PDB file of C-alpha atoms in Angstrom:
ATOM      1  CA  UNK A   1      16.996  -1.355  12.964  1.00 48.00           C
ATOM      2  CA  UNK A   2      18.386   1.789  10.953  1.00 60.00           C
ATOM      3  CA  UNK A   3      16.036   4.581  10.784  1.00 73.00           C
ATOM      4  CA  UNK A   4      14.680   5.553   7.254  1.00 79.00           C
ATOM      5  CA  UNK A   5      14.991   9.312   6.083  1.00 82.00           C
ATOM      6  CA  UNK A   6      12.562  10.969   3.828  1.00 89.00           C
ATOM      7  CA  UNK A   7      12.980  13.963   2.194  1.00 93.00           C
ATOM      8  CA  UNK A   8      10.084  15.656   0.320  1.00 95.00           C
ATOM      9  CA  UNK A   9      11.030  16.427  -3.319  1.00 94.00           C
ATOM     10  CA  UNK A  10       8.903  19.708  -3.529  1.00 95.00           C
ATOM     11  CA  UNK A  11       9.912  21.598  -0.315  1.00 96.00           C
ATOM     12  CA  UNK A  12      12.953  19.425   0.309  1.00 95.00           C
ATOM     13  CA  UNK A  13      11.938  19.105   4.341  1.00 95.00           C
ATOM     14  CA  UNK A  14      12.224  16.068   5.816  1.00 94.00           C
ATOM     15  CA  UNK A  15       9.229  14.295   6.808  1.00 92.00           C
ATOM     16  CA  UNK A  16       9.160  12.224   9.884  1.00 89.00           C
ATOM     17  CA  UNK A  17       8.486   8.701   8.840  1.00 87.00           C
ATOM     18  CA  UNK A  18       6.146   8.076  12.196  1.00 87.00           C
ATOM     19  CA  UNK A  19       4.061  11.023  11.356  1.00 86.00           C
ATOM     20  CA  UNK A  20       3.198   9.856   7.822  1.00 91.00           C
ATOM     21  CA  UNK A  21      -0.380   9.053   7.664  1.00 93.00           C
ATOM     22  CA  UNK A  22      -1.532   6.427   4.601  1.00 94.00           C
ATOM     23  CA  UNK A  23      -4.658   8.142   3.007  1.00 97.00           C
ATOM     24  CA  UNK A  24      -6.910   6.756   0.563  1.00 96.00           C
ATOM     25  CA  UNK A  25      -8.841   7.771  -2.290  1.00 96.00           C
ATOM     26  CA  UNK A  26     -11.259   5.658  -4.339  1.00 95.00           C
ATOM     27  CA  UNK A  27     -12.116   6.596  -7.983  1.00 94.00           C
ATOM     28  CA  UNK A  28     -15.397   5.864  -9.667  1.00 92.00           C
ATOM     29  CA  UNK A  29     -13.871   2.418 -11.318  1.00 91.00           C
ATOM     30  CA  UNK A  30     -13.380   0.860  -7.802  1.00 90.00           C
ATOM     31  CA  UNK A  31      -9.257   1.700  -7.860  1.00 93.00           C
ATOM     32  CA  UNK A  32      -8.463   3.040  -4.594  1.00 95.00           C
ATOM     33  CA  UNK A  33      -5.037   5.052  -4.587  1.00 95.00           C
ATOM     34  CA  UNK A  34      -2.989   5.266  -1.350  1.00 95.00           C
ATOM     35  CA  UNK A  35      -1.034   8.018  -0.538  1.00 96.00           C
ATOM     36  CA  UNK A  36       0.464  10.290   1.985  1.00 95.00           C
ATOM     37  CA  UNK A  37       0.856  13.988   2.154  1.00 96.00           C
ATOM     38  CA  UNK A  38       3.863  16.115   2.962  1.00 95.00           C
ATOM     39  CA  UNK A  39       3.204  18.207   6.332  1.00 93.00           C
ATOM     40  CA  UNK A  40       5.234  21.076   5.257  1.00 94.00           C
ATOM     41  CA  UNK A  41       3.774  21.919   1.564  1.00 96.00           C
ATOM     42  CA  UNK A  42       0.871  19.668   1.187  1.00 95.00           C
ATOM     43  CA  UNK A  43       2.619  17.511  -1.523  1.00 96.00           C
ATOM     44  CA  UNK A  44       0.809  14.110  -1.943  1.00 96.00           C
ATOM     45  CA  UNK A  45       2.651  11.205  -2.495  1.00 95.00           C
ATOM     46  CA  UNK A  46       1.504   8.320  -4.343  1.00 94.00           C
ATOM     47  CA  UNK A  47       2.214   4.869  -3.036  1.00 93.00           C
ATOM     48  CA  UNK A  48       0.106   2.641  -4.790  1.00 92.00           C
ATOM     49  CA  UNK A  49      -3.038   1.445  -6.114  1.00 93.00           C
ATOM     50  CA  UNK A  50      -5.450  -1.324  -5.456  1.00 94.00           C
ATOM     51  CA  UNK A  51      -9.030  -2.435  -4.653  1.00 95.00           C
ATOM     52  CA  UNK A  52     -11.397  -4.197  -2.689  1.00 94.00           C
ATOM     53  CA  UNK A  53      -9.989  -7.773  -3.925  1.00 95.00           C
ATOM     54  CA  UNK A  54      -6.584  -6.430  -3.016  1.00 94.00           C
ATOM     55  CA  UNK A  55      -7.713  -5.750   0.532  1.00 92.00           C
ATOM     56  CA  UNK A  56      -9.432  -9.054   1.031  1.00 94.00           C
ATOM     57  CA  UNK A  57      -6.685 -10.870   0.132  1.00 94.00           C
ATOM     58  CA  UNK A  58      -4.450  -8.584   2.717  1.00 90.00           C
ATOM     59  CA  UNK A  59      -6.973  -9.467   5.257  1.00 90.00           C
ATOM     60  CA  UNK A  60      -6.664 -13.289   4.307  1.00 91.00           C
ATOM     61  CA  UNK A  61      -3.106 -12.963   4.542  1.00 90.00           C
ATOM     62  CA  UNK A  62      -3.173 -11.545   7.999  1.00 87.00           C
ATOM     63  CA  UNK A  63      -5.407 -14.310   9.354  1.00 87.00           C
ATOM     64  CA  UNK A  64      -2.626 -16.937   8.219  1.00 84.00           C
ATOM     65  CA  UNK A  65      -0.498 -16.195  11.081  1.00 72.00           C
ATOM     66  CA  UNK A  66      -0.647 -20.031  12.409  1.00 68.00           C
ATOM     67  CA  UNK A  67       2.508 -21.688  11.328  1.00 66.00           C
ATOM     68  CA  UNK A  68       0.200 -24.729   9.844  1.00 74.00           C
ATOM     69  CA  UNK A  69      -1.299 -22.144   7.142  1.00 83.00           C
ATOM     70  CA  UNK A  70       2.205 -21.193   5.710  1.00 86.00           C
ATOM     71  CA  UNK A  71       1.549 -22.758   2.280  1.00 86.00           C
ATOM     72  CA  UNK A  72      -2.034 -20.783   2.362  1.00 89.00           C
ATOM     73  CA  UNK A  73      -0.379 -17.658   3.219  1.00 91.00           C
ATOM     74  CA  UNK A  74       2.509 -17.871   0.515  1.00 91.00           C
ATOM     75  CA  UNK A  75      -0.155 -18.621  -2.385  1.00 92.00           C
ATOM     76  CA  UNK A  76      -2.420 -15.709  -1.216  1.00 93.00           C
ATOM     77  CA  UNK A  77       0.646 -13.413  -1.184  1.00 93.00           C
ATOM     78  CA  UNK A  78       1.366 -14.767  -4.686  1.00 95.00           C
ATOM     79  CA  UNK A  79      -2.270 -13.821  -5.545  1.00 95.00           C
ATOM     80  CA  UNK A  80      -1.836 -10.227  -3.841  1.00 94.00           C
ATOM     81  CA  UNK A  81       1.559  -9.576  -5.970  1.00 94.00           C
ATOM     82  CA  UNK A  82      -0.008 -10.689  -8.997  1.00 94.00           C
ATOM     83  CA  UNK A  83      -3.275  -8.565  -8.572  1.00 93.00           C
ATOM     84  CA  UNK A  84      -1.332  -5.525  -7.694  1.00 92.00           C
ATOM     85  CA  UNK A  85       0.822  -5.778 -10.710  1.00 92.00           C
ATOM     86  CA  UNK A  86      -2.552  -6.312 -12.760  1.00 90.00           C
ATOM     87  CA  UNK A  87      -3.956  -3.112 -11.177  1.00 90.00           C
ATOM     88  CA  UNK A  88      -0.591  -0.732 -11.522  1.00 84.00           C
ATOM     89  CA  UNK A  89       0.072  -1.976 -14.964  1.00 84.00           C
ATOM     90  CA  UNK A  90      -3.346  -0.616 -15.848  1.00 70.00           C
ATOM     91  CA  UNK A  91      -2.689   2.737 -14.531  1.00 56.00           C
TER      92      UNK A  91
END
């Protein structure tokens, strides 16, 4: 697999993707902002917004690793995508 090169658009330093730590901050309305911070300059990079419902759906998807649950997993992935679209169009 090809390594992905990430450069900070604030300080132009290369960011080692293996050192990226995804962080979260929760807002009063229940929305959660997932982001990472450039280790060189401290700039915050937004990844996505999600909520408790999307976290629950992700857990259910991960639990569907059995081949017999393929249809259930597809349905959950569709629900997750729809919820993420709804959240990110709200912001």
